[in-house]
Amino acid sequence: MYDVIVVGAGPAGSAAARYCAASGLRTLMIEEHASVGYPVQCAGLLSENAFVECHVSSDSVIQAVRGATLHSSRGCELNFDAGKTKALVVDRGALDREMAENAVSAGADILLKTYAYDIRDNVLFTKGVGGHREIPFRLLIAADGPRSHIRSIRGMKPPLRFYAGIQADVPYETDTAFVHIYPDASPDFFGWAIPAGEGRVRVGLAGGADVQSRFSSFIRNFSDSCLHQVTGTIPMGVMPRTYGARTLFVGDAAGFAKPTSGGGVYTGVRSSRHAADVASVCCEEDRFDDTSLSPYESAWSADFGKELDFGYRFLEMRSNISTNDISDICRALNTPEMKRTIVEYGDMDRPTELILRLMKNPTFFRIARTVAKAELRSLLFGGRR
């Protein structure tokens, strides 16, 4: 019998398996695909803090980024340069594989091309290259992505909403030290162009509707050639409860993607650390009731819960921000003082402090207040959520 079975070998799953195995728990990680890290469903832009959390070498790093440029469709550009590395562009396939290898080095077992299809009486039923297996466990950690099958089996409620994303690697010359953000490319989220080495960028966007048509229009600004294209699902809004029935949900399975950026590596790996801590205590005390699992939710909530909650409220207002508003914000922030604020307080993983500071800008505050009123009207009179 395994103390812990981790379903999913993405960053959250591999981190959970590594932490559990390093704590002396007999750990198994299963992955439905034949190779860890594929298919890639991520922009691959990580903050330095997120990269450190992954505990990997620099082998997967493609590019260091020190700043960004926001492009308004009305012609305004807001550029800020931190003067030092603020983020890293990585090969997600290579990063995921190294994280899985680290989990195995810590003592975890791994089964590839193995799909978990049912759970009965603390036994996980799987099928795959090794045929049908029935694997008993004491605790389960679900790291099987935004459309988590384990969540469905357990009858748990999903994240609040899902966005679709499309991204392509294309040949394009740009300054490799800067990421480019295009809010108007996707009115309920944004588009991006991320340098991926000399002469190559990752162009993509995400949103709740018309994503394919938006992407087809957006990518024409860069290239007619596509070197590699991926699609993915981004959960927005944490599931109502992230534990229950001997199961802890981590990463995208729990809905821990950041609503301000769609990234989930930082919160996924952080949540896995908290899950492993609770798993160790539960296995030591041989207690797996919901009361014993509940400290997990308290731990991740204290760590990054307020950031996710604030980000989701910001996301709800996002689609009420017009192209004119974007242009006004761009111009209002395009001053030396505001740029210094962005550089000093900007944090990809914890953006709340920066947003609150930007709210002190009269233009930003006026737009936010107007949008908040529009959102309130939609709630009162049955408009769009």
Coordinates of C-alpha atoms in Angstrom, one line a residue:
M1 CA 0.0 0.0 0.0
Y2 CA 1.2 3.5 -0.8
D3 CA 1.0 6.2 1.8
V4 CA 0.3 8.8 -1.0
I5 CA -0.6 8.5 -4.6
V6 CA -0.2 11.7 -6.7
V7 CA -2.3 11.8 -9.9
G8 CA -0.6 14.0 -12.5
A9 CA 3.1 14.7 -13.1
G10 CA 3.1 18.4 -14.0
P11 CA 4.9 20.8 -11.7
A12 CA 2.4 20.6 -8.9
G13 CA 2.2 16.8 -9.0
S14 CA 6.0 16.3 -9.2
A15 CA 6.5 18.8 -6.4
A16 CA 4.0 17.0 -4.2
A17 CA 5.5 13.6 -4.9
R18 CA 9.0 14.9 -4.2
Y19 CA 8.0 16.6 -0.9
C20 CA 6.1 13.5 0.2
A21 CA 8.8 11.1 -0.7
A22 CA 11.5 13.3 1.0
S23 CA 9.3 13.1 4.1
G24 CA 9.6 9.4 4.2
L25 CA 6.2 8.6 2.8
R26 CA 5.8 5.7 0.3
T27 CA 4.8 7.7 -2.7
L28 CA 3.5 6.8 -6.2
M29 CA 3.0 9.3 -9.0
I30 CA 1.0 8.4 -12.1
E31 CA 0.8 10.2 -15.4
E32 CA -1.6 9.5 -18.2
H33 CA 0.7 10.6 -21.0
A34 CA 3.7 8.5 -22.2
S35 CA 6.1 11.3 -21.5
V36 CA 6.2 13.9 -18.7
G37 CA 6.0 17.4 -20.0
Y38 CA 3.9 16.8 -23.1
P39 CA 1.7 18.1 -24.4
V40 CA 2.9 21.5 -23.4
Q41 CA 0.0 23.8 -22.3
C42 CA 1.8 26.8 -20.8
A43 CA 3.3 30.0 -22.0
G44 CA 6.5 29.1 -20.1
L45 CA 7.0 32.5 -18.5
L46 CA 8.0 32.1 -14.8
S47 CA 8.9 34.6 -12.2
E48 CA 12.3 34.1 -10.6
N49 CA 10.5 33.1 -7.4
A50 CA 8.4 30.5 -9.2
F51 CA 11.5 29.1 -10.8
V52 CA 13.2 28.8 -7.5
E53 CA 10.2 27.0 -6.0
C54 CA 10.6 24.3 -8.7
H55 CA 14.0 23.3 -7.4
V56 CA 15.5 22.6 -10.8
S57 CA 18.7 23.5 -12.6
S58 CA 19.0 26.2 -15.3
D59 CA 18.9 23.7 -18.1
S60 CA 15.3 24.5 -19.1
V61 CA 15.9 28.3 -19.2
I62 CA 15.7 29.7 -22.7
Q63 CA 15.6 33.4 -22.0
A64 CA 15.9 36.0 -19.2
V65 CA 13.4 38.8 -19.2
R66 CA 13.9 42.2 -17.4
G67 CA 10.8 44.2 -18.5
A68 CA 7.6 44.4 -20.4
T69 CA 5.7 46.6 -22.8
L70 CA 1.9 47.1 -22.8
H71 CA 0.4 47.9 -26.2
S72 CA -2.9 49.7 -26.5
S73 CA -4.8 49.4 -29.8
R74 CA -5.2 53.2 -29.7
G75 CA -1.4 53.5 -30.1
C76 CA -0.2 54.1 -26.6
E77 CA 2.8 52.0 -25.4
L78 CA 3.8 51.6 -21.8
N79 CA 7.4 50.3 -21.4
F80 CA 9.1 49.5 -18.2
D81 CA 12.6 48.1 -17.6
A82 CA 13.6 46.7 -14.3
G83 CA 17.3 46.7 -15.3
K84 CA 17.6 43.2 -14.0
T85 CA 16.1 39.8 -14.5
K86 CA 12.5 39.6 -13.3
A87 CA 11.3 36.5 -15.1
L88 CA 12.5 33.5 -17.1
V89 CA 11.2 31.9 -20.3
V90 CA 11.6 28.2 -20.0
D91 CA 11.2 25.0 -22.0
R92 CA 8.2 23.6 -20.0
G93 CA 8.8 20.1 -21.3
A94 CA 12.3 20.1 -20.0
L95 CA 11.3 21.7 -16.7
D96 CA 8.5 19.2 -16.1
R97 CA 10.8 16.3 -16.8
E98 CA 13.5 17.5 -14.4
M99 CA 10.9 18.0 -11.7
A100 CA 9.6 14.5 -12.2
E101 CA 13.1 13.1 -12.2
N102 CA 13.7 14.9 -8.9
A103 CA 10.6 13.3 -7.4
V104 CA 11.9 9.9 -8.4
S105 CA 15.4 10.7 -7.0
A106 CA 13.7 11.6 -3.7
G107 CA 12.2 8.1 -3.6
A108 CA 8.8 8.3 -5.4
D109 CA 7.7 5.6 -7.8
I110 CA 6.2 6.7 -11.1
L111 CA 3.9 5.1 -13.7
L112 CA 3.6 6.6 -17.1
K113 CA 0.8 6.2 -19.6
T114 CA -1.4 5.2 -16.7
Y115 CA -5.0 6.6 -16.4
A116 CA -6.9 6.7 -13.1
Y117 CA -10.5 5.9 -13.9
D118 CA -12.1 5.0 -10.5
I119 CA -11.7 5.0 -6.8
R120 CA -13.4 2.5 -4.4
D121 CA -12.7 1.9 -0.8
N122 CA -9.3 3.7 -0.9
V123 CA -8.2 1.8 -3.9
L124 CA -7.3 3.6 -7.1
F125 CA -8.3 1.8 -10.3
T126 CA -6.0 2.4 -13.3
K127 CA -5.4 1.2 -16.8
G128 CA -2.5 1.7 -19.1
V129 CA 0.5 0.1 -20.6
G130 CA 0.8 -2.2 -17.6
G131 CA -2.9 -3.3 -18.0
H132 CA -5.5 -2.9 -15.3
R133 CA -4.2 -2.2 -11.8
E134 CA -5.9 -1.8 -8.4
I135 CA -3.6 0.3 -6.1
P136 CA -4.5 0.8 -2.5
F137 CA -3.5 4.1 -0.8
R138 CA -3.9 6.1 2.4
L139 CA -4.1 9.5 0.9
L140 CA -4.6 10.9 -2.7
I141 CA -3.3 14.1 -4.1
A142 CA -5.1 15.2 -7.2
A143 CA -2.7 17.2 -9.6
D144 CA -4.5 16.2 -12.8
G145 CA -5.2 19.6 -14.2
P146 CA -8.1 21.9 -14.7
R147 CA -10.5 19.2 -16.0
S148 CA -9.5 16.9 -13.1
H149 CA -11.1 13.5 -13.4
I150 CA -10.3 12.8 -9.8
R151 CA -12.4 15.8 -8.9
S152 CA -15.3 14.3 -10.9
I153 CA -14.9 10.9 -9.3
R154 CA -15.0 12.5 -5.8
G155 CA -18.1 14.6 -6.7
M156 CA -16.3 17.8 -5.8
K157 CA -17.4 21.2 -7.3
P158 CA -15.1 22.6 -10.0
P159 CA -13.4 26.0 -10.2
L160 CA -15.7 28.9 -10.9
R161 CA -15.0 29.3 -14.6
F162 CA -12.7 28.1 -17.4
Y163 CA -10.8 30.1 -20.0
A164 CA -9.3 28.7 -23.2
G165 CA -5.9 29.6 -24.4
I166 CA -4.0 29.3 -27.7
Q167 CA -0.3 29.9 -28.3
A168 CA 2.1 29.5 -31.2
D169 CA 5.8 29.8 -31.6
V170 CA 6.5 31.9 -34.6
P171 CA 9.6 33.4 -36.3
Y172 CA 9.8 37.1 -35.3
E173 CA 12.5 39.5 -34.4
T174 CA 12.1 41.4 -31.1
D175 CA 14.1 42.6 -28.1
T176 CA 14.5 39.3 -26.2
A177 CA 14.6 41.1 -22.8
F178 CA 11.0 42.2 -22.9
V179 CA 7.6 40.6 -22.8
H180 CA 4.8 42.3 -24.8
I181 CA 1.2 42.5 -23.5
Y182 CA -1.8 43.3 -25.7
P183 CA -5.0 43.8 -23.5
D184 CA -7.2 44.6 -26.5
A185 CA -6.4 41.3 -28.3
S186 CA -8.8 39.6 -25.9
P187 CA -11.3 41.9 -24.2
D188 CA -11.9 39.6 -21.2
F189 CA -8.2 38.8 -20.7
F190 CA -5.2 39.7 -22.8
G191 CA -2.8 38.6 -25.5
W192 CA 1.0 38.2 -25.3
A193 CA 4.2 37.9 -27.2
I194 CA 7.0 36.2 -25.2
P195 CA 10.6 36.0 -26.5
A196 CA 11.7 32.4 -26.9
G197 CA 15.3 32.9 -28.1
E198 CA 16.7 34.9 -31.0
G199 CA 14.3 35.3 -33.8
R200 CA 11.4 33.5 -32.1
V201 CA 8.4 34.5 -30.0
R202 CA 5.5 32.7 -28.3
V203 CA 2.3 34.5 -29.4
G204 CA -0.9 33.7 -27.6
L205 CA -4.0 34.8 -25.9
A206 CA -6.7 33.5 -23.6
G207 CA -10.3 34.3 -22.9
G208 CA -13.8 33.1 -22.2
A209 CA -15.2 33.3 -25.8
D210 CA -14.3 33.6 -29.4
V211 CA -10.7 32.6 -28.6
Q212 CA -9.9 31.0 -32.0
S213 CA -11.1 33.9 -34.0
R214 CA -9.3 36.4 -31.7
F215 CA -6.1 34.4 -32.0
S216 CA -6.4 34.1 -35.8
S217 CA -6.6 37.9 -36.0
F218 CA -4.0 38.6 -33.5
I219 CA -1.2 36.3 -34.8
R220 CA -1.4 38.0 -38.2
N221 CA 0.5 40.9 -36.6
F222 CA 3.6 38.7 -36.2
S223 CA 4.0 36.0 -38.8
D224 CA 2.2 33.7 -41.3
S225 CA 4.4 30.8 -40.3
C226 CA 3.9 28.7 -37.2
L227 CA 6.6 26.5 -35.7
H228 CA 4.6 25.0 -32.9
Q229 CA 1.0 25.5 -31.7
V230 CA -0.7 24.5 -28.4
T231 CA -4.0 24.9 -26.7
G232 CA -5.0 24.7 -23.1
T233 CA -7.6 25.3 -20.4
I234 CA -7.1 27.8 -17.6
P235 CA -9.2 27.5 -14.4
M236 CA -10.3 30.8 -13.0
G237 CA -11.5 30.9 -9.4
V238 CA -10.7 28.3 -6.8
M239 CA -13.0 25.3 -6.3
P240 CA -15.3 25.8 -3.3
R241 CA -13.4 23.2 -1.2
T242 CA -10.0 21.8 -2.0
Y243 CA -10.0 18.7 0.2
G244 CA -12.3 15.8 1.1
A245 CA -12.7 12.0 1.0
R246 CA -9.0 11.3 1.6
T247 CA -8.1 13.7 -1.3
L248 CA -6.2 17.0 -1.5
F249 CA -6.4 19.0 -4.7
V250 CA -3.4 21.0 -5.8
G251 CA -2.4 23.2 -8.8
D252 CA -4.8 23.6 -11.6
A253 CA -7.0 20.8 -10.3
A254 CA -7.9 23.1 -7.5
G255 CA -8.2 26.2 -9.6
F256 CA -5.1 27.9 -8.4
A257 CA -4.2 29.6 -11.6
K258 CA -3.6 33.3 -11.1
P259 CA -6.6 35.3 -12.5
T260 CA -4.4 38.2 -13.3
S261 CA -2.0 36.3 -15.6
G262 CA -3.3 32.7 -16.0
G263 CA 0.0 31.3 -14.6
G264 CA -0.2 28.4 -12.2
V265 CA 3.3 27.1 -11.6
Y266 CA 4.0 29.2 -8.5
T267 CA 0.7 28.6 -6.8
G268 CA 0.7 25.0 -7.9
V269 CA 4.1 24.2 -6.4
R270 CA 3.3 26.2 -3.2
S271 CA 0.1 24.3 -2.8
S272 CA 1.9 21.0 -3.2
R273 CA 4.3 21.9 -0.3
H274 CA 1.3 22.5 1.9
A275 CA -0.4 19.3 0.8
A276 CA 2.7 17.3 1.5
D277 CA 2.9 18.8 5.0
V278 CA -0.7 17.7 5.8
A279 CA -0.1 14.3 4.2
S280 CA 2.8 13.7 6.5
V281 CA 0.8 14.6 9.6
C282 CA -2.2 12.5 8.5
C283 CA 0.0 9.4 7.7
E284 CA 1.8 9.8 11.0
E285 CA -1.4 10.0 13.0
D286 CA -3.3 7.6 10.7
R287 CA -6.2 10.0 10.5
F288 CA -7.7 10.9 7.1
D289 CA -11.1 12.3 7.9
D290 CA -12.0 15.7 6.5
T291 CA -11.2 17.5 9.8
S292 CA -7.7 16.2 9.6
L293 CA -7.4 17.3 6.0
S294 CA -8.8 20.8 6.6
P295 CA -5.4 22.3 7.7
Y296 CA -4.4 22.1 4.0
E297 CA -7.0 24.7 3.0
S298 CA -6.0 26.9 5.9
A299 CA -2.4 26.7 4.9
W300 CA -2.7 27.6 1.2
S301 CA -5.3 30.3 2.0
A302 CA -2.9 32.0 4.4
D303 CA -0.1 31.7 1.8
F304 CA -1.7 33.0 -1.4
G305 CA -5.5 32.9 -0.9
K306 CA -6.0 36.6 -0.7
E307 CA -4.0 37.1 -3.9
L308 CA -6.3 34.7 -5.8
D309 CA -9.4 36.2 -4.3
F310 CA -8.3 39.8 -5.3
G311 CA -7.3 38.6 -8.7
Y312 CA -10.6 37.0 -9.4
R313 CA -12.5 40.1 -8.4
F314 CA -10.2 42.0 -10.8
L315 CA -10.9 39.5 -13.5
E316 CA -14.6 40.0 -13.1
M317 CA -14.2 43.7 -13.8
R318 CA -11.8 43.2 -16.7
S319 CA -14.4 42.7 -19.5
N320 CA -16.0 46.0 -18.5
I321 CA -12.7 47.9 -19.3
S322 CA -13.0 49.3 -22.8
T323 CA -10.3 49.9 -25.4
N324 CA -10.5 53.6 -24.6
D325 CA -10.1 52.8 -20.9
I326 CA -7.0 50.8 -21.7
S327 CA -5.5 53.7 -23.6
D328 CA -6.3 56.1 -20.8
I329 CA -4.7 53.8 -18.2
C330 CA -1.6 53.4 -20.5
R331 CA -1.2 57.2 -20.8
A332 CA -1.8 57.8 -17.1
L333 CA 0.8 55.3 -16.0
N334 CA 3.3 56.4 -18.7
T335 CA 5.2 58.8 -16.3
P336 CA 8.6 58.3 -14.7
E337 CA 7.0 58.1 -11.2
M338 CA 4.4 55.5 -12.1
K339 CA 7.0 53.4 -14.0
R340 CA 9.2 53.4 -10.9
T341 CA 6.2 52.2 -8.9
I342 CA 5.6 49.4 -11.4
V343 CA 9.2 48.3 -11.3
E344 CA 9.5 48.5 -7.6
Y345 CA 6.3 46.8 -6.6
G346 CA 5.6 44.6 -9.6
D347 CA 5.3 40.9 -8.7
M348 CA 3.9 38.4 -11.1
D349 CA 2.9 36.0 -8.3
R350 CA 1.6 38.6 -5.8
P351 CA 0.3 41.6 -7.8
T352 CA -2.2 42.9 -5.2
E353 CA 0.1 45.5 -3.7
L354 CA 1.0 47.0 -7.1
I355 CA -2.6 47.2 -8.2
L356 CA -3.6 48.9 -4.9
R357 CA -0.8 51.4 -5.4
L358 CA -1.8 52.1 -9.0
M359 CA -5.3 52.7 -7.8
K360 CA -4.0 55.9 -6.2
N361 CA -3.5 57.3 -9.7
P362 CA -6.7 59.4 -10.4
T363 CA -7.2 58.0 -13.9
F364 CA -6.8 54.4 -12.9
F365 CA -9.1 55.0 -9.9
R366 CA -11.8 56.7 -12.0
I367 CA -11.9 53.8 -14.5
A368 CA -11.8 51.2 -11.7
R369 CA -14.7 53.0 -9.9
T370 CA -16.7 53.2 -13.1
V371 CA -16.1 49.5 -13.9
A372 CA -17.0 48.5 -10.4
K373 CA -20.3 50.3 -10.7
A374 CA -21.0 48.5 -14.0
E375 CA -20.3 45.2 -12.4
L376 CA -22.6 46.0 -9.5
R377 CA -25.4 46.9 -12.0
S378 CA -24.9 43.6 -13.7
L379 CA -25.2 41.7 -10.4
L380 CA -28.4 43.7 -9.4
F381 CA -30.2 43.4 -12.7
G382 CA -29.1 39.9 -13.9
G383 CA -26.4 40.9 -16.3
R384 CA -23.4 39.0 -17.3
R385 CA -21.2 37.5 -14.6

